[in-house]
PDB file of C-alpha atoms and ligand atoms in Angstrom:
ATOM      1  CA  MET A   1      -2.756   8.416 -13.674  1.00 41.00           C
ATOM      2  CA  THR A   2      -6.047   9.708 -12.131  1.00 44.00           C
ATOM      3  CA  GLU A   3      -6.003  12.526  -9.638  1.00 53.00           C
ATOM      4  CA  ARG A   4      -5.634  11.283  -6.091  1.00 61.00           C
ATOM      5  CA  ASN A   5      -7.399  12.409  -3.006  1.00 53.00           C
ATOM      6  CA  ALA A   6      -5.962  10.631  -0.029  1.00 49.00           C
ATOM      7  CA  SER A   7      -8.449  12.254   2.223  1.00 46.00           C
ATOM      8  CA  ALA A   8     -11.559  11.413   0.120  1.00 53.00           C
ATOM      9  CA  ASP A   9     -14.474  10.328   2.339  1.00 62.00           C
ATOM     10  CA  SER A  10     -16.240   7.085   1.452  1.00 91.00           C
ATOM     11  CA  ALA A  11     -18.653   4.828   3.477  1.00 95.00           C
ATOM     12  CA  GLU A  12     -17.049   1.820   1.823  1.00 96.00           C
ATOM     13  CA  LYS A  13     -13.437   2.890   2.908  1.00 97.00           C
ATOM     14  CA  ARG A  14     -14.731   3.760   6.325  1.00 97.00           C
ATOM     15  CA  ALA A  15     -16.377   0.357   6.891  1.00 97.00           C
ATOM     16  CA  ALA A  16     -13.247  -1.610   5.749  1.00 98.00           C
ATOM     17  CA  GLY A  17     -10.852   0.567   7.687  1.00 98.00           C
ATOM     18  CA  ILE A  18     -12.727   0.471  10.859  1.00 98.00           C
ATOM     19  CA  ALA A  19     -13.510  -3.338  10.667  1.00 98.00           C
ATOM     20  CA  ALA A  20      -9.856  -3.995  10.299  1.00 98.00           C
ATOM     21  CA  SER A  21      -8.931  -2.084  13.452  1.00 98.00           C
ATOM     22  CA  GLU A  22     -10.988  -4.554  15.454  1.00 98.00           C
ATOM     23  CA  VAL A  23      -8.410  -7.198  14.655  1.00 98.00           C
ATOM     24  CA  VAL A  24      -5.836  -5.345  16.661  1.00 98.00           C
ATOM     25  CA  GLU A  25      -5.195  -6.365  20.223  1.00 98.00           C
ATOM     26  CA  SER A  26      -3.170  -4.882  23.130  1.00 98.00           C
ATOM     27  CA  GLY A  27       0.381  -5.945  22.921  1.00 98.00           C
ATOM     28  CA  MET A  28       0.716  -5.941  19.168  1.00 98.00           C
ATOM     29  CA  ILE A  29       3.157  -4.130  16.962  1.00 98.00           C
ATOM     30  CA  VAL A  30       1.116  -3.019  13.977  1.00 99.00           C
ATOM     31  CA  GLY A  31       2.284  -1.773  10.442  1.00 99.00           C
ATOM     32  CA  LEU A  32       0.280   1.301   9.553  1.00 98.00           C
ATOM     33  CA  GLY A  33      -0.116   1.672   5.760  1.00 98.00           C
ATOM     34  CA  THR A  34      -0.690   4.639   3.595  1.00 98.00           C
ATOM     35  CA  GLY A  35      -3.785   6.018   1.879  1.00 98.00           C
ATOM     36  CA  SER A  36      -7.347   7.151   2.542  1.00 97.00           C
ATOM     37  CA  THR A  37      -8.848   3.650   3.423  1.00 98.00           C
ATOM     38  CA  VAL A  38      -6.205   2.766   6.049  1.00 98.00           C
ATOM     39  CA  ALA A  39      -6.458   6.315   7.348  1.00 98.00           C
ATOM     40  CA  TYR A  40      -9.778   5.250   8.847  1.00 98.00           C
ATOM     41  CA  THR A  41      -7.998   2.336  10.631  1.00 98.00           C
ATOM     42  CA  ILE A  42      -5.400   4.667  12.007  1.00 98.00           C
ATOM     43  CA  LYS A  43      -7.958   7.093  13.341  1.00 98.00           C
ATOM     44  CA  GLU A  44     -10.001   4.313  14.889  1.00 98.00           C
ATOM     45  CA  LEU A  45      -6.893   2.853  16.568  1.00 98.00           C
ATOM     46  CA  GLY A  46      -6.221   6.325  18.089  1.00 98.00           C
ATOM     47  CA  ARG A  47      -9.800   6.297  19.404  1.00 98.00           C
ATOM     48  CA  ARG A  48      -9.405   2.823  20.917  1.00 98.00           C
ATOM     49  CA  ILE A  49      -6.079   3.837  22.625  1.00 98.00           C
ATOM     50  CA  ARG A  50      -7.791   6.987  24.094  1.00 98.00           C
ATOM     51  CA  GLU A  51     -11.158   5.348  25.038  1.00 98.00           C
ATOM     52  CA  GLU A  52     -10.535   1.687  25.590  1.00 98.00           C
ATOM     53  CA  GLY A  53      -6.943   1.620  26.832  1.00 98.00           C
ATOM     54  CA  LEU A  54      -5.653  -0.266  23.808  1.00 98.00           C
ATOM     55  CA  GLU A  55      -1.817  -0.674  24.153  1.00 98.00           C
ATOM     56  CA  ILE A  56       0.024  -0.983  20.805  1.00 98.00           C
ATOM     57  CA  PHE A  57       2.922   0.357  18.958  1.00 98.00           C
ATOM     58  CA  GLY A  58       2.711   1.374  15.266  1.00 98.00           C
ATOM     59  CA  VAL A  59       5.288   1.156  12.489  1.00 99.00           C
ATOM     60  CA  VAL A  60       4.650   3.790   9.728  1.00 98.00           C
ATOM     61  CA  THR A  61       4.983   3.364   6.050  1.00 98.00           C
ATOM     62  CA  SER A  62       5.171   7.070   4.896  1.00 98.00           C
ATOM     63  CA  TYR A  63       5.325  10.611   6.100  1.00 98.00           C
ATOM     64  CA  GLN A  64       1.466  10.530   5.696  1.00 98.00           C
ATOM     65  CA  SER A  65       0.914   7.605   7.969  1.00 98.00           C
ATOM     66  CA  GLU A  66       3.488   9.061  10.403  1.00 98.00           C
ATOM     67  CA  MET A  67       1.543  12.347  10.498  1.00 98.00           C
ATOM     68  CA  LEU A  68      -1.795  10.591  10.863  1.00 98.00           C
ATOM     69  CA  ALA A  69      -0.527   8.206  13.559  1.00 98.00           C
ATOM     70  CA  ILE A  70       0.941  11.057  15.638  1.00 98.00           C
ATOM     71  CA  GLU A  71      -2.227  13.024  15.262  1.00 98.00           C
ATOM     72  CA  ALA A  72      -4.211   9.932  16.505  1.00 98.00           C
ATOM     73  CA  GLY A  73      -1.875   9.440  19.444  1.00 98.00           C
ATOM     74  CA  ILE A  74      -0.442   6.108  18.400  1.00 98.00           C
ATOM     75  CA  PRO A  75       2.934   5.354  20.015  1.00 98.00           C
ATOM     76  CA  LEU A  76       5.411   4.640  17.291  1.00 98.00           C
ATOM     77  CA  THR A  77       8.391   2.271  16.974  1.00 98.00           C
ATOM     78  CA  THR A  78      10.744   1.266  14.117  1.00 98.00           C
ATOM     79  CA  LEU A  79      11.701  -1.965  12.367  1.00 98.00           C
ATOM     80  CA  ALA A  80      15.138  -1.516  13.957  1.00 98.00           C
ATOM     81  CA  GLN A  81      13.475  -2.001  17.368  1.00 98.00           C
ATOM     82  CA  HIS A  82      10.827  -4.362  16.390  1.00 98.00           C
ATOM     83  CA  PRO A  83      11.867  -6.318  13.271  1.00 98.00           C
ATOM     84  CA  GLU A  84       8.871  -8.647  13.453  1.00 98.00           C
ATOM     85  CA  LEU A  85       5.437  -7.107  13.431  1.00 98.00           C
ATOM     86  CA  ASP A  86       2.224  -8.954  14.477  1.00 98.00           C
ATOM     87  CA  LEU A  87       0.151  -7.455  11.782  1.00 98.00           C
ATOM     88  CA  ALA A  88       0.278  -4.906   8.873  1.00 99.00           C
ATOM     89  CA  ILE A  89      -2.836  -3.169   7.644  1.00 99.00           C
ATOM     90  CA  ASP A  90      -2.792  -1.244   4.287  1.00 98.00           C
ATOM     91  CA  GLY A  91      -4.861  -0.292   1.258  1.00 98.00           C
ATOM     92  CA  ALA A  92      -4.578  -1.369  -2.307  1.00 98.00           C
ATOM     93  CA  ASP A  93      -5.241   0.199  -5.810  1.00 98.00           C
ATOM     94  CA  GLN A  94      -6.373  -3.180  -7.278  1.00 98.00           C
ATOM     95  CA  ILE A  95      -6.744  -6.707  -5.892  1.00 98.00           C
ATOM     96  CA  ASP A  96      -7.819  -9.847  -7.534  1.00 98.00           C
ATOM     97  CA  SER A  97      -9.469 -13.050  -6.225  1.00 96.00           C
ATOM     98  CA  ASN A  98      -6.062 -14.589  -5.552  1.00 97.00           C
ATOM     99  CA  LEU A  99      -5.265 -11.620  -3.290  1.00 98.00           C
ATOM    100  CA  TYR A 100      -2.559 -10.434  -5.693  1.00 98.00           C
ATOM    101  CA  ALA A 101      -2.453  -6.678  -5.345  1.00 98.00           C
ATOM    102  CA  ILE A 102      -1.167  -3.537  -7.084  1.00 98.00           C
ATOM    103  CA  LYS A 103      -0.136  -0.851  -4.733  1.00 98.00           C
ATOM    104  CA  GLY A 104       1.708   2.414  -4.887  1.00 98.00           C
ATOM    105  CA  GLY A 105      -0.938   4.996  -5.958  1.00 98.00           C
ATOM    106  CA  GLY A 106       0.455   7.132  -3.137  1.00 98.00           C
ATOM    107  CA  ALA A 107       4.064   6.379  -4.103  1.00 98.00           C
ATOM    108  CA  ALA A 108       4.578   4.639  -0.720  1.00 98.00           C
ATOM    109  CA  HIS A 109       4.786   0.942  -1.920  1.00 98.00           C
ATOM    110  CA  THR A 110       8.506   0.433  -1.129  1.00 99.00           C
ATOM    111  CA  ARG A 111       8.147   1.092   2.616  1.00 98.00           C
ATOM    112  CA  GLU A 112       4.697  -0.657   2.515  1.00 98.00           C
ATOM    113  CA  LYS A 113       6.215  -3.820   1.097  1.00 98.00           C
ATOM    114  CA  ILE A 114       9.047  -3.702   3.618  1.00 98.00           C
ATOM    115  CA  VAL A 115       6.635  -3.267   6.517  1.00 99.00           C
ATOM    116  CA  SER A 116       4.113  -5.918   5.204  1.00 98.00           C
ATOM    117  CA  ALA A 117       6.849  -8.397   4.588  1.00 98.00           C
ATOM    118  CA  SER A 118       7.989  -7.878   8.277  1.00 99.00           C
ATOM    119  CA  ALA A 119       4.533  -8.823   9.503  1.00 98.00           C
ATOM    120  CA  LYS A 120       3.189 -12.279  10.469  1.00 98.00           C
ATOM    121  CA  HIS A 121      -0.148 -11.278   8.844  1.00 98.00           C
ATOM    122  CA  PHE A 122      -0.863  -8.829   6.120  1.00 98.00           C
ATOM    123  CA  LEU A 123      -4.402  -7.392   5.913  1.00 98.00           C
ATOM    124  CA  VAL A 124      -5.660  -5.165   3.048  1.00 98.00           C
ATOM    125  CA  VAL A 125      -8.559  -2.893   3.308  1.00 98.00           C
ATOM    126  CA  ALA A 126     -10.391  -1.670   0.197  1.00 98.00           C
ATOM    127  CA  ASP A 127     -13.664  -0.473  -1.248  1.00 97.00           C
ATOM    128  CA  GLU A 128     -15.337  -2.524  -3.909  1.00 96.00           C
ATOM    129  CA  SER A 129     -13.985  -0.458  -6.801  1.00 96.00           C
ATOM    130  CA  LYS A 130     -10.549  -2.002  -6.101  1.00 97.00           C
ATOM    131  CA  THR A 131     -11.616  -5.461  -6.527  1.00 97.00           C
ATOM    132  CA  SER A 132     -11.138  -7.111  -9.906  1.00 97.00           C
ATOM    133  CA  THR A 133     -11.070 -10.547 -11.564  1.00 97.00           C
ATOM    134  CA  ARG A 134      -7.673  -9.573 -13.178  1.00 97.00           C
ATOM    135  CA  LEU A 135      -4.819  -7.235 -12.398  1.00 98.00           C
ATOM    136  CA  ASP A 136      -4.687  -4.615 -15.321  1.00 98.00           C
ATOM    137  CA  LYS A 137      -3.792  -1.346 -13.656  1.00 98.00           C
ATOM    138  CA  ALA A 138      -0.449   0.373 -14.196  1.00 98.00           C
ATOM    139  CA  VAL A 139       2.227  -0.937 -11.838  1.00 99.00           C
ATOM    140  CA  PRO A 140       4.009   1.810  -9.962  1.00 99.00           C
ATOM    141  CA  ILE A 141       7.770   1.197 -10.075  1.00 99.00           C
ATOM    142  CA  GLU A 142      10.101   3.227  -7.812  1.00 99.00           C
ATOM    143  CA  VAL A 143      13.412   3.742  -9.494  1.00 99.00           C
ATOM    144  CA  MET A 144      16.650   5.612  -8.648  1.00 98.00           C
ATOM    145  CA  PRO A 145      16.657   8.742 -10.800  1.00 98.00           C
ATOM    146  CA  PHE A 146      20.142   7.745 -11.998  1.00 98.00           C
ATOM    147  CA  ALA A 147      18.586   4.583 -13.540  1.00 98.00           C
ATOM    148  CA  LYS A 148      15.499   5.943 -15.118  1.00 98.00           C
ATOM    149  CA  GLU A 149      16.469   5.445 -18.894  1.00 98.00           C
ATOM    150  CA  LEU A 150      17.886   1.829 -18.311  1.00 98.00           C
ATOM    151  CA  VAL A 151      14.787   0.864 -16.299  1.00 99.00           C
ATOM    152  CA  MET A 152      12.408   2.234 -18.883  1.00 98.00           C
ATOM    153  CA  LYS A 153      14.165   0.325 -21.633  1.00 98.00           C
ATOM    154  CA  LYS A 154      13.972  -2.886 -19.617  1.00 98.00           C
ATOM    155  CA  ILE A 155      10.276  -2.333 -18.868  1.00 98.00           C
ATOM    156  CA  ARG A 156       9.606  -1.902 -22.564  1.00 98.00           C
ATOM    157  CA  GLU A 157      11.402  -5.057 -23.200  1.00 98.00           C
ATOM    158  CA  LEU A 158       9.057  -6.815 -20.816  1.00 98.00           C
ATOM    159  CA  GLY A 159       6.146  -5.435 -22.866  1.00 98.00           C
ATOM    160  CA  GLY A 160       5.315  -2.565 -20.502  1.00 98.00           C
ATOM    161  CA  GLU A 161       4.696   1.209 -21.163  1.00 98.00           C
ATOM    162  CA  PRO A 162       6.423   3.180 -18.381  1.00 98.00           C
ATOM    163  CA  GLU A 163       5.311   6.747 -17.726  1.00 98.00           C
ATOM    164  CA  LEU A 164       7.151   9.036 -15.304  1.00 98.00           C
ATOM    165  CA  ARG A 165       4.650  10.106 -12.606  1.00 98.00           C
ATOM    166  CA  LEU A 166       4.468  13.991 -12.483  1.00 98.00           C
ATOM    167  CA  ALA A 167       3.710  16.039  -9.464  1.00 98.00           C
ATOM    168  CA  LEU A 168       0.559  18.035  -9.195  1.00 97.00           C
ATOM    169  CA  ARG A 169       1.537  20.941  -7.148  1.00 96.00           C
ATOM    170  CA  LYS A 170       5.231  20.989  -7.951  1.00 97.00           C
ATOM    171  CA  ASP A 171       6.894  21.293 -11.402  1.00 98.00           C
ATOM    172  CA  GLY A 172       8.583  18.005 -12.542  1.00 98.00           C
ATOM    173  CA  PRO A 173       8.305  14.456 -11.241  1.00 98.00           C
ATOM    174  CA  VAL A 174       6.919  13.111  -7.970  1.00 98.00           C
ATOM    175  CA  ILE A 175       9.744  12.487  -5.569  1.00 98.00           C
ATOM    176  CA  THR A 176       9.088   9.623  -3.127  1.00 98.00           C
ATOM    177  CA  ASP A 177       9.679   9.614   0.576  1.00 98.00           C
ATOM    178  CA  ASN A 178      13.008   7.749  -0.378  1.00 98.00           C
ATOM    179  CA  GLY A 179      14.030  10.508  -2.857  1.00 98.00           C
ATOM    180  CA  ASN A 180      13.277   8.513  -5.951  1.00 98.00           C
ATOM    181  CA  PHE A 181      11.036   8.621  -9.160  1.00 99.00           C
ATOM    182  CA  ILE A 182       7.926   6.568  -9.938  1.00 99.00           C
ATOM    183  CA  LEU A 183       7.329   4.945 -13.367  1.00 99.00           C
ATOM    184  CA  ASP A 184       3.719   4.010 -13.738  1.00 99.00           C
ATOM    185  CA  SER A 185       4.033   1.039 -16.054  1.00 98.00           C
ATOM    186  CA  SER A 186       1.073  -0.582 -17.982  1.00 98.00           C
ATOM    187  CA  PHE A 187       1.465  -4.279 -18.838  1.00 98.00           C
ATOM    188  CA  GLY A 188      -2.153  -4.886 -20.011  1.00 98.00           C
ATOM    189  CA  VAL A 189      -3.647  -7.837 -18.215  1.00 98.00           C
ATOM    190  CA  ILE A 190      -1.009  -9.232 -15.873  1.00 98.00           C
ATOM    191  CA  LYS A 191      -1.524 -13.061 -16.234  1.00 97.00           C
ATOM    192  CA  ASP A 192       1.366 -14.006 -14.055  1.00 98.00           C
ATOM    193  CA  PRO A 193       1.810 -11.507 -11.230  1.00 98.00           C
ATOM    194  CA  GLU A 194       4.446 -13.567  -9.483  1.00 98.00           C
ATOM    195  CA  GLY A 195       6.427 -13.999 -12.601  1.00 98.00           C
ATOM    196  CA  LEU A 196       6.284 -10.201 -13.521  1.00 98.00           C
ATOM    197  CA  ALA A 197       7.188  -9.378  -9.925  1.00 98.00           C
ATOM    198  CA  LEU A 198      10.493 -11.367 -10.149  1.00 98.00           C
ATOM    199  CA  GLN A 199      11.293  -9.961 -13.595  1.00 98.00           C
ATOM    200  CA  LEU A 200      10.878  -6.317 -12.258  1.00 98.00           C
ATOM    201  CA  SER A 201      12.845  -7.056  -9.141  1.00 98.00           C
ATOM    202  CA  VAL A 202      16.011  -7.923 -10.901  1.00 98.00           C
ATOM    203  CA  ILE A 203      16.243  -4.842 -13.005  1.00 98.00           C
ATOM    204  CA  PRO A 204      19.169  -2.635 -11.748  1.00 98.00           C
ATOM    205  CA  GLY A 205      17.934   0.565 -10.400  1.00 98.00           C
ATOM    206  CA  VAL A 206      14.539  -0.632  -9.492  1.00 98.00           C
ATOM    207  CA  VAL A 207      14.050   0.090  -5.818  1.00 98.00           C
ATOM    208  CA  GLU A 208      10.653  -1.548  -5.526  1.00 99.00           C
ATOM    209  CA  HIS A 209       7.614  -2.375  -7.718  1.00 98.00           C
ATOM    210  CA  GLY A 210       3.809  -2.283  -6.610  1.00 98.00           C
ATOM    211  CA  ILE A 211       2.987  -5.947  -7.350  1.00 99.00           C
ATOM    212  CA  PHE A 212       2.248  -7.451  -3.826  1.00 98.00           C
ATOM    213  CA  THR A 213       2.036 -11.269  -3.509  1.00 98.00           C
ATOM    214  CA  ASN A 214       2.029 -11.465   0.273  1.00 98.00           C
ATOM    215  CA  VAL A 215      -1.630 -10.357   1.153  1.00 98.00           C
ATOM    216  CA  ASN A 216      -3.182 -12.928   3.592  1.00 98.00           C
ATOM    217  CA  GLU A 217      -6.608 -11.327   4.115  1.00 98.00           C
ATOM    218  CA  LEU A 218      -8.862  -8.683   2.374  1.00 98.00           C
ATOM    219  CA  TYR A 219     -11.620  -6.645   3.976  1.00 98.00           C
ATOM    220  CA  VAL A 220     -13.908  -5.078   1.330  1.00 98.00           C
ATOM    221  CA  GLY A 221     -16.107  -2.334   2.536  1.00 97.00           C
ATOM    222  CA  LYS A 222     -19.591  -2.095   0.879  1.00 95.00           C
ATOM    223  CA  LYS A 223     -21.949   0.817   0.503  1.00 91.00           C
ATOM    224  CA  ASP A 224     -24.426  -0.597   3.018  1.00 92.00           C
ATOM    225  CA  GLY A 225     -21.578  -0.479   5.616  1.00 92.00           C
ATOM    226  CA  SER A 226     -21.086  -4.332   5.654  1.00 96.00           C
ATOM    227  CA  VAL A 227     -17.705  -5.761   5.109  1.00 98.00           C
ATOM    228  CA  LYS A 228     -16.808  -8.899   3.034  1.00 98.00           C
ATOM    229  CA  ILE A 229     -13.764 -10.767   4.315  1.00 98.00           C
ATOM    230  CA  VAL A 230     -11.664 -12.848   1.935  1.00 98.00           C
ATOM    231  CA  ARG A 231      -8.869 -15.107   3.236  1.00 97.00           C
ATOM    232  CA  LYS A 232      -6.113 -16.772   1.326  1.00 92.00           C
TER     233      LYS A 232
HETATM  234  C1  5RP B   1      -0.114   3.978  -1.350  1.00 51.68           C
HETATM  235  C2  5RP B   1      -0.864   2.862  -1.532  1.00 51.68           C
HETATM  236  C3  5RP B   1      -2.273   2.866  -1.038  1.00 51.68           C
HETATM  237  O1  5RP B   1      -2.445   2.031  -0.010  1.00 51.68           O
HETATM  238  C4  5RP B   1      -3.233   2.654  -2.188  1.00 51.68           C
HETATM  239  O2  5RP B   1      -3.013   3.601  -3.104  1.00 51.68           O
HETATM  240  C5  5RP B   1      -4.652   2.792  -1.706  1.00 51.68           C
HETATM  241  O3  5RP B   1      -5.036   4.131  -1.404  1.00 51.68           O
HETATM  242  P1  5RP B   1      -6.470   4.576  -1.019  1.00 51.68           P
HETATM  243  O4  5RP B   1      -6.892   3.759   0.186  1.00 51.68           O
HETATM  244  O5  5RP B   1      -6.348   5.937  -0.789  1.00 51.68           O
HETATM  245  O6  5RP B   1      -7.380   4.210  -2.216  1.00 51.68           O
HETATM  246  O7  5RP B   1      -0.547   1.812  -2.063  1.00 51.68           O
HETATM  247  O8  5RP B   1       1.177   4.001  -1.947  1.00 51.68           O
END
């Protein structure tokens, strides 16, 4: 697992994140994803609320997006109050031309999947390094600590190589916002993302895996500040 810097500045991420915020209209309930790319969207939505009178409510996907949304001044609501969202915007770690994505680099994919599945439209923002002709990154799998050994065995039976994600500034494993562990699991090239997603979902003790098959639209930010839009 490479070191992660969720506050990393990048022209590409900024371009994609800000362009996606333009899709948001007053009256919308918007899912706010996690990571350094969608952080630009969250900040820009805050600016539009302050300067343009945009009226929205956000639903957060992590403590990180909650802190950013509060700092940006975005009024928040919950899925209990608003079970159906107009739009969810989030980043990705890898995304292919069919808009199958791997998420969970920030260990937030469980809530991200719940929030995006609650939305009528799911828009992913990314820089060009995230796009790929094939999915081959390790799939983050959130597991109940009690089930770690069983889940690792089942992942190996599916041809995967699970690795417990360790924390950087804490001894021991990363603990998710839901109190669970993450197994970053390499499967080589994932030829059938939908099939693998189903196989992982039925393992007892798997809370959620990072294969997303519900992306509707992708905004890819480029170095020159332009944004390529891909729709399903
Ligand atoms: C968090 C995620 C992020 O959306 C994904 O890791 C992309 O992050 P970034 O925009 O910082 O590259 O899935 O769990």
